[in-house]
CSV table of C-alpha atoms in Angstrom, one decimal:
chain,number,residue,atom,x,y,z
A,1,MET,CA,13.4,-13.9,-24.2
A,2,GLN,CA,11.6,-11.4,-26.4
A,3,SER,CA,12.8,-10.8,-30.0
A,4,SER,CA,14.0,-7.3,-31.0
A,5,SER,CA,10.9,-6.7,-33.1
A,6,GLU,CA,8.0,-4.9,-31.5
A,7,PRO,CA,6.3,-7.4,-29.2
A,8,SER,CA,2.5,-7.7,-28.8
A,9,GLN,CA,0.8,-5.4,-26.3
A,10,HIS,CA,-1.7,-8.1,-25.4
A,11,SER,CA,-2.7,-9.1,-22.0
A,12,PRO,CA,-1.3,-12.4,-20.6
A,13,ASP,CA,-4.9,-13.4,-20.2
A,14,GLU,CA,-5.3,-13.3,-24.0
A,15,GLY,CA,-8.8,-13.8,-25.3
A,16,GLN,CA,-10.6,-12.7,-22.2
A,17,ASN,CA,-9.2,-9.1,-21.9
A,18,PRO,CA,-8.5,-6.4,-24.5
A,19,SER,CA,-5.1,-5.0,-25.1
A,20,LEU,CA,-3.5,-1.8,-23.8
A,21,LYS,CA,-4.6,1.1,-25.9
A,22,ARG,CA,-2.4,3.4,-28.0
A,23,ALA,CA,-4.2,6.6,-26.9
A,24,MET,CA,-1.5,9.1,-26.0
A,25,THR,CA,-0.2,11.9,-28.2
A,26,THR,CA,3.0,14.0,-27.9
A,27,ARG,CA,1.3,16.6,-25.7
A,28,HIS,CA,0.2,13.9,-23.3
A,29,LEU,CA,3.7,12.4,-23.2
A,30,VAL,CA,5.4,15.7,-22.5
A,31,MET,CA,2.9,16.6,-19.7
A,32,LEU,CA,3.1,13.1,-18.3
A,33,SER,CA,6.9,13.5,-18.1
A,34,LEU,CA,6.7,17.0,-16.7
A,35,GLY,CA,4.0,15.9,-14.2
A,36,GLY,CA,6.1,13.2,-12.9
A,37,ALA,CA,9.1,15.5,-12.5
A,38,ILE,CA,7.8,18.8,-11.1
A,39,GLY,CA,6.8,18.0,-7.6
A,40,THR,CA,8.3,17.8,-4.1
A,41,GLY,CA,11.9,17.8,-5.6
A,42,LEU,CA,11.4,21.4,-7.0
A,43,PHE,CA,8.8,23.0,-4.7
A,44,MET,CA,10.2,21.6,-1.4
A,45,GLY,CA,13.7,20.2,-2.1
A,46,SER,CA,15.1,23.2,-4.0
A,47,GLY,CA,15.5,25.3,-0.9
A,48,GLU,CA,17.5,22.6,0.8
A,49,VAL,CA,19.8,22.2,-2.2
A,50,ILE,CA,20.5,26.0,-2.2
A,51,SER,CA,21.1,26.2,1.6
A,52,GLN,CA,23.6,23.2,1.4
A,53,ALA,CA,25.4,23.8,-1.9
A,54,GLY,CA,25.2,27.6,-2.0
A,55,PRO,CA,23.5,29.7,-4.8
A,56,LEU,CA,25.9,29.0,-7.7
A,57,GLY,CA,26.5,25.5,-6.4
A,58,ALA,CA,22.7,24.8,-6.6
A,59,VAL,CA,22.6,26.2,-10.1
A,60,LEU,CA,25.5,23.9,-11.0
A,61,ALA,CA,23.8,20.9,-9.3
A,62,TYR,CA,20.6,21.3,-11.3
A,63,ILE,CA,22.5,21.8,-14.5
A,64,ILE,CA,24.5,18.6,-13.8
A,65,GLY,CA,21.2,16.8,-12.8
A,66,GLY,CA,19.6,18.0,-16.1
A,67,LEU,CA,22.5,16.8,-18.2
A,68,ILE,CA,22.5,13.4,-16.5
A,69,ALA,CA,18.7,13.1,-17.1
A,70,TYR,CA,19.2,14.2,-20.8
A,71,MET,CA,22.0,11.5,-21.3
A,72,VAL,CA,19.7,8.8,-19.8
A,73,MET,CA,16.7,10.0,-21.9
A,74,LEU,CA,18.8,9.9,-25.1
A,75,CYS,CA,19.6,6.3,-24.4
A,76,LEU,CA,16.0,5.6,-23.6
A,77,GLY,CA,14.9,7.2,-26.9
A,78,GLU,CA,16.9,4.7,-29.0
A,79,LEU,CA,15.5,1.8,-27.0
A,80,ALA,CA,11.9,3.0,-26.7
A,81,VAL,CA,11.6,3.7,-30.4
A,82,HIS,CA,13.0,0.3,-31.3
A,83,LEU,CA,11.0,-1.5,-28.7
A,84,PRO,CA,7.9,0.5,-27.8
A,85,VAL,CA,6.3,-1.6,-25.0
A,86,SER,CA,4.8,-0.9,-21.6
A,87,GLY,CA,7.2,-1.8,-18.8
A,88,SER,CA,10.0,-0.8,-21.2
A,89,PHE,CA,12.9,-0.8,-18.7
A,90,GLY,CA,12.3,-4.3,-17.6
A,91,ALA,CA,12.1,-5.5,-21.2
A,92,PHE,CA,15.3,-3.6,-22.2
A,93,ALA,CA,17.2,-5.0,-19.3
A,94,THR,CA,15.9,-8.5,-19.9
A,95,ASN,CA,16.9,-8.4,-23.6
A,96,TYR,CA,20.2,-6.6,-23.3
A,97,ILE,CA,21.6,-7.2,-19.8
A,98,GLY,CA,20.0,-10.4,-18.5
A,99,PRO,CA,16.6,-11.7,-17.4
A,100,GLY,CA,17.5,-11.6,-13.7
A,101,THR,CA,18.5,-7.9,-14.0
A,102,GLY,CA,15.3,-7.2,-16.0
A,103,TYR,CA,13.2,-8.7,-13.2
A,104,MET,CA,15.1,-6.7,-10.6
A,105,VAL,CA,14.8,-3.4,-12.6
A,106,SER,CA,11.0,-3.9,-13.0
A,107,TRP,CA,10.5,-4.4,-9.3
A,108,MET,CA,12.9,-1.6,-8.4
A,109,TYR,CA,10.9,0.8,-10.6
A,110,TRP,CA,7.7,-0.4,-9.1
A,111,LEU,CA,9.1,0.1,-5.6
A,112,GLY,CA,10.3,3.6,-6.4
A,113,TRP,CA,7.0,4.8,-7.6
A,114,SER,CA,5.1,2.9,-4.9
A,115,ALA,CA,7.3,4.7,-2.3
A,116,THR,CA,6.7,8.0,-4.1
A,117,LEU,CA,3.0,7.5,-3.7
A,118,GLY,CA,3.6,7.5,0.1
A,119,THR,CA,5.7,10.8,-0.1
A,120,GLU,CA,3.1,12.6,-2.2
A,121,PHE,CA,0.1,11.6,-0.2
A,122,THR,CA,1.9,12.3,3.1
A,123,ALA,CA,3.0,15.7,2.0
A,124,ALA,CA,-0.3,16.7,0.6
A,125,ALA,CA,-2.2,15.5,3.7
A,126,ILE,CA,0.1,17.6,6.0
A,127,LEU,CA,-0.5,20.7,3.8
A,128,MET,CA,-4.3,20.1,4.0
A,129,GLN,CA,-4.0,19.7,7.8
A,130,GLU,CA,-2.5,23.2,8.0
A,131,TRP,CA,-5.7,24.5,6.4
A,132,PHE,CA,-7.9,22.3,8.6
A,133,PRO,CA,-6.0,21.7,11.9
A,134,GLN,CA,-8.7,19.6,13.5
A,135,THR,CA,-8.6,16.9,10.7
A,136,SER,CA,-6.3,13.9,10.7
A,137,ILE,CA,-3.5,13.2,8.2
A,138,TRP,CA,-4.7,9.7,7.5
A,139,LEU,CA,-8.1,11.0,6.5
A,140,TRP,CA,-6.7,13.3,3.8
A,141,THR,CA,-4.4,10.5,2.7
A,142,LEU,CA,-7.4,8.2,2.1
A,143,ILE,CA,-9.3,11.0,0.2
A,144,PHE,CA,-6.3,11.8,-2.1
A,145,ALA,CA,-5.6,8.1,-2.6
A,146,ALA,CA,-9.2,7.5,-3.7
A,147,GLY,CA,-9.1,10.4,-6.2
A,148,VAL,CA,-5.9,9.2,-7.8
A,149,LEU,CA,-7.2,5.6,-7.9
A,150,ILE,CA,-10.4,6.7,-9.7
A,151,SER,CA,-8.3,8.6,-12.3
A,152,ASN,CA,-6.1,5.6,-13.0
A,153,LEU,CA,-9.0,3.1,-13.2
A,154,SER,CA,-10.6,5.2,-15.9
A,155,SER,CA,-9.5,4.8,-19.5
A,156,THR,CA,-5.9,5.6,-20.6
A,157,ARG,CA,-7.2,8.6,-22.6
A,158,THR,CA,-9.1,10.0,-19.5
A,159,PHE,CA,-6.1,9.5,-17.3
A,160,ALA,CA,-3.9,11.3,-19.9
A,161,GLU,CA,-6.2,14.2,-20.1
A,162,SER,CA,-6.5,14.5,-16.2
A,163,GLU,CA,-2.7,14.4,-15.9
A,164,PHE,CA,-2.3,17.0,-18.7
A,165,TRP,CA,-4.4,19.5,-16.8
A,166,LEU,CA,-3.0,18.7,-13.4
A,167,SER,CA,0.5,19.2,-14.8
A,168,MET,CA,-0.6,22.4,-16.6
A,169,VAL,CA,-1.3,24.0,-13.2
A,170,LYS,CA,2.2,23.6,-11.8
A,171,VAL,CA,3.9,24.3,-15.1
A,172,ALA,CA,2.0,27.6,-15.3
A,173,THR,CA,3.0,28.4,-11.6
A,174,VAL,CA,6.6,27.8,-12.3
A,175,LEU,CA,6.6,30.0,-15.4
A,176,ILE,CA,4.8,32.8,-13.5
A,177,PHE,CA,7.3,32.4,-10.6
A,178,ILE,CA,10.2,32.8,-13.0
A,179,ILE,CA,8.8,35.7,-14.9
A,180,LEU,CA,7.8,37.7,-11.7
A,181,GLY,CA,11.1,36.7,-10.1
A,182,PHE,CA,13.2,38.2,-12.9
A,183,ALA,CA,10.9,41.3,-12.9
A,184,CYS,CA,11.8,41.7,-9.2
A,185,ILE,CA,15.5,41.1,-9.9
A,186,PHE,CA,15.6,43.9,-12.5
A,187,GLY,CA,13.5,46.2,-10.5
A,188,PHE,CA,10.2,46.1,-12.4
A,189,VAL,CA,8.3,44.7,-9.5
A,190,PRO,CA,9.0,45.8,-5.9
A,191,PHE,CA,10.5,43.3,-3.5
A,192,GLN,CA,10.5,43.7,0.3
A,193,GLY,CA,13.9,44.3,1.8
A,194,TYR,CA,15.4,46.0,-1.3
A,195,GLU,CA,15.2,49.7,-2.0
A,196,SER,CA,16.5,49.2,-5.5
A,197,ALA,CA,16.6,46.2,-7.8
A,198,PRO,CA,18.2,43.2,-6.1
A,199,MET,CA,19.9,42.1,-9.3
A,200,PHE,CA,22.1,39.0,-8.9
A,201,HIS,CA,24.1,40.0,-5.7
A,202,ASN,CA,22.8,37.2,-3.5
A,203,LEU,CA,23.5,34.7,-6.3
A,204,LEU,CA,27.1,35.8,-7.0
A,205,ASP,CA,28.4,37.2,-3.7
A,206,HIS,CA,29.2,33.9,-2.0
A,207,GLY,CA,31.3,32.3,-4.7
A,208,TRP,CA,30.7,29.0,-6.3
A,209,LEU,CA,30.7,26.6,-3.3
A,210,PRO,CA,30.6,28.5,0.1
A,211,ASN,CA,30.3,25.2,2.0
A,212,GLY,CA,32.8,23.3,0.0
A,213,LEU,CA,32.6,20.6,-2.7
A,214,PHE,CA,31.0,17.8,-0.6
A,215,PRO,CA,27.5,19.4,-0.2
A,216,LEU,CA,27.3,19.6,-4.0
A,217,PHE,CA,27.8,15.8,-4.2
A,218,ALA,CA,25.5,15.2,-1.2
A,219,THR,CA,22.6,17.2,-2.8
A,220,LEU,CA,22.7,15.3,-6.1
A,221,LEU,CA,20.3,12.7,-4.9
A,222,ILE,CA,17.7,15.4,-4.1
A,223,VAL,CA,18.3,16.9,-7.6
A,224,ASN,CA,18.0,13.5,-9.1
A,225,PHE,CA,14.7,13.0,-7.3
A,226,ALA,CA,13.6,16.3,-8.9
A,227,PHE,CA,14.2,15.0,-12.4
A,228,ASN,CA,12.5,11.6,-11.7
A,229,GLY,CA,9.6,11.1,-14.0
A,230,THR,CA,11.2,12.0,-17.3
A,231,GLU,CA,11.7,8.3,-17.9
A,232,MET,CA,7.9,7.8,-17.9
A,233,ILE,CA,8.0,8.5,-21.7
A,234,GLY,CA,9.5,5.1,-22.1
A,235,ILE,CA,6.8,3.5,-19.9
A,236,ALA,CA,4.1,5.2,-22.0
A,237,ALA,CA,5.6,4.3,-25.3
A,238,GLY,CA,3.4,1.2,-25.5
A,239,GLU,CA,0.3,3.3,-25.2
A,240,THR,CA,1.4,6.1,-27.5
A,241,GLU,CA,0.2,6.9,-31.0
A,242,ASN,CA,3.0,6.7,-33.6
A,243,PRO,CA,5.9,6.1,-31.0
A,244,GLU,CA,8.6,6.5,-33.7
A,245,LYS,CA,7.6,10.1,-34.1
A,246,ASN,CA,6.1,11.1,-30.7
A,247,VAL,CA,8.7,9.5,-28.3
A,248,PRO,CA,11.8,11.4,-29.6
A,249,LYS,CA,9.8,14.7,-29.8
A,250,ALA,CA,8.6,14.2,-26.2
A,251,ILE,CA,12.0,13.4,-24.8
A,252,HIS,CA,13.7,16.5,-26.3
A,253,ALA,CA,10.7,18.8,-25.3
A,254,ALA,CA,10.4,17.5,-21.7
A,255,VAL,CA,14.0,17.4,-20.7
A,256,TRP,CA,15.0,20.8,-22.0
A,257,ARG,CA,11.8,22.4,-20.5
A,258,LEU,CA,12.7,20.8,-17.1
A,259,ILE,CA,16.3,22.1,-17.2
A,260,ILE,CA,15.0,25.7,-18.1
A,261,PHE,CA,12.3,25.5,-15.4
A,262,PHE,CA,14.6,24.2,-12.7
A,263,VAL,CA,17.7,26.3,-13.4
A,264,GLY,CA,15.5,29.4,-13.8
A,265,THR,CA,13.7,28.7,-10.5
A,266,ILE,CA,17.0,28.3,-8.7
A,267,ILE,CA,18.4,31.6,-10.1
A,268,VAL,CA,15.3,33.5,-9.0
A,269,ILE,CA,15.3,32.0,-5.5
A,270,SER,CA,19.1,32.5,-5.0
A,271,SER,CA,18.9,36.1,-6.2
A,272,LEU,CA,16.0,37.1,-4.1
A,273,LEU,CA,16.8,35.2,-0.9
A,274,THR,CA,20.1,34.8,1.0
A,275,TYR,CA,21.1,31.2,0.6
A,276,THR,CA,21.0,30.6,4.3
A,277,ASP,CA,17.3,31.5,4.3
A,278,ALA,CA,16.4,29.6,1.1
A,279,GLY,CA,15.6,26.5,3.0
A,280,LEU,CA,13.3,28.3,5.4
A,281,ASN,CA,9.8,29.6,5.0
A,282,VAL,CA,10.2,33.3,5.7
A,283,GLY,CA,7.0,34.3,7.6
A,284,GLY,CA,5.6,30.8,7.3
A,285,HIS,CA,5.0,27.9,9.6
A,286,GLY,CA,7.9,25.5,8.8
A,287,GLY,CA,7.5,21.8,8.2
A,288,LEU,CA,6.9,20.4,4.8
A,289,SER,CA,5.4,23.7,3.6
A,290,SER,CA,8.7,25.4,4.1
A,291,SER,CA,8.9,26.2,0.4
A,292,PRO,CA,11.1,29.0,-1.0
A,293,PHE,CA,8.2,29.6,-3.4
A,294,VAL,CA,6.1,30.7,-0.5
A,295,SER,CA,8.9,33.0,0.8
A,296,VAL,CA,9.4,34.7,-2.5
A,297,PHE,CA,5.7,35.3,-3.2
A,298,ASN,CA,5.2,36.6,0.4
A,299,LEU,CA,8.0,39.1,-0.1
A,300,MET,CA,6.6,40.2,-3.4
A,301,GLY,CA,3.5,41.2,-1.5
A,302,ILE,CA,1.2,38.8,-3.3
A,303,PRO,CA,-1.9,38.4,-1.2
A,304,TYR,CA,-2.7,34.9,0.1
A,305,ALA,CA,0.7,33.8,-1.3
A,306,GLU,CA,1.0,30.9,1.2
A,307,ASP,CA,-2.5,29.6,0.5
A,308,LEU,CA,-1.9,29.9,-3.3
A,309,ILE,CA,1.3,28.0,-3.2
A,310,ARG,CA,-0.1,25.4,-0.8
A,311,PHE,CA,-2.9,24.8,-3.4
A,312,VAL,CA,-0.4,24.5,-6.2
A,313,ILE,CA,1.9,22.2,-4.3
A,314,ILE,CA,-1.0,19.9,-3.4
A,315,THR,CA,-2.0,19.9,-7.1
A,316,ALA,CA,1.7,19.1,-7.9
A,317,LEU,CA,1.8,16.3,-5.4
A,318,LEU,CA,-1.4,14.7,-6.6
A,319,SER,CA,-0.2,15.0,-10.2
A,320,THR,CA,3.0,13.2,-9.4
A,321,ALA,CA,1.1,10.5,-7.5
A,322,ASN,CA,-1.3,10.2,-10.5
A,323,SER,CA,1.5,9.6,-13.0
A,324,GLY,CA,3.4,7.4,-10.5
A,325,LEU,CA,0.6,5.0,-10.0
A,326,TYR,CA,0.2,4.8,-13.8
A,327,ALA,CA,3.9,4.0,-14.3
A,328,ALA,CA,4.2,1.5,-11.5
A,329,SER,CA,1.0,-0.4,-12.5
A,330,ARG,CA,2.2,-0.7,-16.1
A,331,MET,CA,5.4,-2.2,-14.9
A,332,MET,CA,3.5,-4.8,-12.8
A,333,TRP,CA,1.3,-5.5,-15.9
A,334,ALA,CA,4.5,-6.1,-17.9
A,335,LEU,CA,5.9,-8.6,-15.3
A,336,SER,CA,2.6,-10.5,-15.6
A,337,ALA,CA,2.8,-10.4,-19.4
A,338,GLN,CA,6.4,-11.9,-19.1
A,339,LYS,CA,4.9,-14.7,-16.8
A,340,GLN,CA,7.0,-13.4,-13.9
A,341,LEU,CA,3.8,-12.6,-11.9
A,342,PRO,CA,0.5,-14.5,-11.7
A,343,ARG,CA,-1.9,-13.9,-14.7
A,344,ALA,CA,-4.3,-12.0,-12.4
A,345,PHE,CA,-1.9,-9.0,-12.4
A,346,GLY,CA,-2.3,-8.7,-16.2
A,347,LYS,CA,-6.1,-8.5,-16.2
A,348,LEU,CA,-7.4,-5.5,-18.1
A,349,THR,CA,-10.7,-3.6,-18.1
A,350,LYS,CA,-12.6,-3.2,-21.3
A,351,SER,CA,-10.9,0.2,-21.7
A,352,GLY,CA,-7.5,-1.4,-21.4
A,353,VAL,CA,-6.6,-0.5,-17.8
A,354,PRO,CA,-4.6,-3.2,-15.7
A,355,TYR,CA,-7.0,-2.8,-12.7
A,356,VAL,CA,-5.5,-5.5,-10.5
A,357,ALA,CA,-2.0,-3.9,-10.9
A,358,VAL,CA,-3.4,-0.5,-10.1
A,359,TRP,CA,-5.1,-1.7,-6.9
A,360,VAL,CA,-2.0,-3.6,-5.6
A,361,THR,CA,0.3,-0.6,-6.4
A,362,MET,CA,-1.8,1.6,-4.2
A,363,ILE,CA,-0.4,-0.3,-1.2
A,364,GLY,CA,2.6,2.1,-1.6
A,365,GLY,CA,0.4,5.0,-0.3
A,366,LEU,CA,-0.3,3.3,3.0
A,367,PRO,CA,2.8,4.5,4.8
A,368,GLY,CA,1.2,7.9,4.7
A,369,LEU,CA,-1.4,6.5,7.2
A,370,LEU,CA,1.5,6.0,9.7
A,371,SER,CA,2.6,9.6,9.7
A,372,GLU,CA,0.9,10.6,12.9
A,373,GLN,CA,2.4,7.6,14.7
A,374,PHE,CA,6.0,7.9,13.5
A,375,GLY,CA,6.4,11.5,12.4
A,376,ALA,CA,5.6,12.8,9.0
A,377,ASP,CA,9.2,14.2,8.4
A,378,VAL,CA,10.7,10.8,9.2
A,379,ILE,CA,8.3,9.0,6.9
A,380,PHE,CA,8.8,11.6,4.1
A,381,LYS,CA,12.6,11.7,4.2
A,382,ASN,CA,13.0,7.9,4.1
A,383,LEU,CA,10.4,7.4,1.4
A,384,MET,CA,12.0,10.1,-0.7
A,385,GLY,CA,15.5,8.5,-0.3
A,386,VAL,CA,14.1,5.0,-1.4
A,387,ALA,CA,12.3,6.5,-4.3
A,388,ALA,CA,15.3,8.5,-5.5
A,389,PHE,CA,17.7,5.5,-5.2
A,390,THR,CA,15.5,3.1,-7.0
A,391,MET,CA,15.2,5.5,-9.9
A,392,VAL,CA,19.0,5.8,-10.0
A,393,ILE,CA,19.2,2.0,-10.5
A,394,VAL,CA,16.6,2.2,-13.3
A,395,TRP,CA,18.5,5.0,-15.0
A,396,MET,CA,21.8,3.0,-14.8
A,397,SER,CA,20.0,0.0,-16.4
A,398,ILE,CA,18.8,2.2,-19.3
A,399,CYS,CA,22.3,3.4,-20.0
A,400,TRP,CA,23.7,-0.2,-19.8
A,401,SER,CA,20.9,-1.6,-21.9
A,402,GLN,CA,21.5,1.0,-24.7
A,403,PHE,CA,25.2,0.3,-24.7
A,404,ASN,CA,24.7,-3.4,-25.1
A,405,PHE,CA,21.9,-3.0,-27.6
A,406,ARG,CA,24.0,-0.8,-29.9
A,407,ARG,CA,26.9,-3.3,-29.8
A,408,GLN,CA,24.5,-6.2,-30.6
A,409,TRP,CA,22.8,-4.2,-33.3
A,410,LEU,CA,26.2,-3.5,-35.1
A,411,LYS,CA,27.4,-7.1,-34.6
A,412,SER,CA,24.3,-8.5,-36.2
A,413,GLY,CA,25.1,-6.7,-39.5
A,414,HIS,CA,22.9,-3.6,-39.1
A,415,SER,CA,24.2,0.0,-39.4
A,416,VAL,CA,23.6,3.0,-37.2
A,417,SER,CA,21.7,4.6,-40.0
A,418,ASP,CA,19.1,1.8,-39.8
A,419,LEU,CA,18.0,3.0,-36.4
A,420,LYS,CA,14.9,5.3,-36.4
A,421,PHE,CA,16.3,7.2,-33.4
A,422,ARG,CA,20.0,7.3,-32.5
A,423,THR,CA,21.7,8.1,-29.2
A,424,PRO,CA,24.4,10.6,-30.2
A,425,TRP,CA,28.1,10.4,-29.3
A,426,PHE,CA,28.0,6.7,-28.6
A,427,PRO,CA,29.6,5.2,-26.5
A,428,LEU,CA,30.3,8.4,-24.5
A,429,VAL,CA,26.7,9.2,-23.6
A,430,PRO,CA,25.7,5.8,-22.1
A,431,ILE,CA,29.1,5.3,-20.3
A,432,LEU,CA,29.0,8.9,-18.8
A,433,GLY,CA,25.4,8.6,-17.9
A,434,PHE,CA,26.0,5.3,-16.1
A,435,VAL,CA,29.0,6.6,-14.2
A,436,CYS,CA,27.1,9.8,-13.1
A,437,CYS,CA,24.1,7.8,-12.0
A,438,THR,CA,26.4,5.5,-9.9
A,439,ALA,CA,28.0,8.4,-8.2
A,440,THR,CA,24.5,9.9,-7.4
A,441,GLY,CA,23.3,6.6,-5.9
A,442,LEU,CA,26.4,6.4,-3.7
A,443,SER,CA,25.7,9.9,-2.4
A,444,MET,CA,22.7,8.3,-0.5
A,445,ALA,CA,25.2,6.3,1.6
A,446,ALA,CA,26.9,9.6,2.6
A,447,ASP,CA,23.7,10.9,4.3
A,448,PRO,CA,23.3,9.4,7.8
A,449,GLU,CA,19.6,10.0,7.7
A,450,MET,CA,19.3,7.9,4.4
A,451,LEU,CA,21.8,5.2,5.2
A,452,SER,CA,19.1,2.8,6.5
A,453,GLY,CA,17.1,3.4,3.3
A,454,PHE,CA,20.3,2.8,1.2
A,455,ILE,CA,20.9,-0.6,2.9
A,456,GLY,CA,17.2,-1.5,2.6
A,457,CYS,CA,17.3,-0.8,-1.2
A,458,LEU,CA,20.4,-3.0,-1.6
A,459,LEU,CA,18.7,-5.8,0.3
A,460,PHE,CA,15.6,-5.4,-1.9
A,461,MET,CA,17.8,-5.7,-5.0
A,462,ALA,CA,19.3,-8.9,-3.6
A,463,ALA,CA,15.9,-10.3,-2.8
A,464,CYS,CA,14.7,-9.5,-6.4
A,465,TYR,CA,17.6,-11.5,-7.9
A,466,ALA,CA,17.0,-14.4,-5.4
A,467,GLY,CA,13.3,-14.3,-6.2
A,468,TYR,CA,13.9,-14.5,-9.9
A,469,TYR,CA,16.3,-17.4,-9.8
A,470,TRP,CA,13.9,-19.2,-7.4
A,471,LEU,CA,11.1,-18.6,-9.9
A,472,TYR,CA,13.2,-19.7,-12.8
A,473,HIS,CA,14.3,-22.9,-11.3
A,474,ASN,CA,10.7,-23.7,-10.1
A,475,GLN,CA,9.5,-23.3,-13.7
A,476,ASP,CA,12.2,-25.7,-14.9
């Protein structure tokens, strides 16, 4: 088991390959986190949350989701600053919960982002097919997969820069959407269907939960999926310049920006569209492009709104896939470094990229090739459920690891003041974060369409534990 001091960032194939490079700055970390989070969950999932939970219920759901994410990231901050390594969650769980759980968490995180690759490539390919109806979904899936693969096989610095600018496109779009939306709400910009300023009537007229309390609970998994990606700061800590300073700054900056972006977006959509229409693409074509962003921009009278938002959503999807492939491949590299995978998975290029892990992780994008055979919506919904649930497990492990780490730290004679970054309000934050993540994960079982994915994830967890103990006993 690793010591609590900072471990080496060297390849398991020491001497033949260079180490991972500390090439990321705070701006890269923040944009990596935002890039992982702002994707299908916001552009496509937000309308479904509003239509199910109601306007104020959706606002409440995203606030709750943001606070859960913030609690988890505060726990992550203490751990990542103390132990800044790639594959961080697996190392934390190994050290502070148990090696079997660390192995399971590493593979669950890999599965989550591997499945996410499938959702992003599938959704992006369907959007491209709407522009070019004669083309096949699998063709676009291959094209997008190739582009993301090239980005990840370049140097860490090149990857970080590409992700920074891809993320900038969607962050700018969300900001413009919120600014123009509030201008419409207060009557500075005309909005179709309203002779005077819409104000907040649609938002407030239906009360807190027009469909009852259960839809709020049921939509938390979609909301959780929207916040997935914030934890990438921990994964990237091992390739970050001065992690003691940059990791805490990135955590605070990323999470609060996401809460403002998400809640601001929901307020705009809920104020300008009736909540029963929020999940529909007004004047659009339906399908995965049924984004409330398209509806609102169309009703503002912005020319080519649908094409514009389709381009932004495709950019957002590719950005999420780009950062997801990065995160999953680093987790696979960490498993190899811990001798829980063959040494080949730890091989690095001269620029410090785990190229074997990158290639193998790309397998997660292959379900997108099955879309035309089994139906894109079916593939998309199941992959999203798997991706969301696996992230919930990872978040639970972060809270649990921090709780145990702090107790061990104090028992060993250290004081809280010795920590370079401290999770506030201990033990309330890790306990509450763990309980909320557990409730979110159970909500997947309440959705009949996701029940098979829920059972599949539990079986995968059991297989991970069985695989670890088989590996451990064979090593003995």
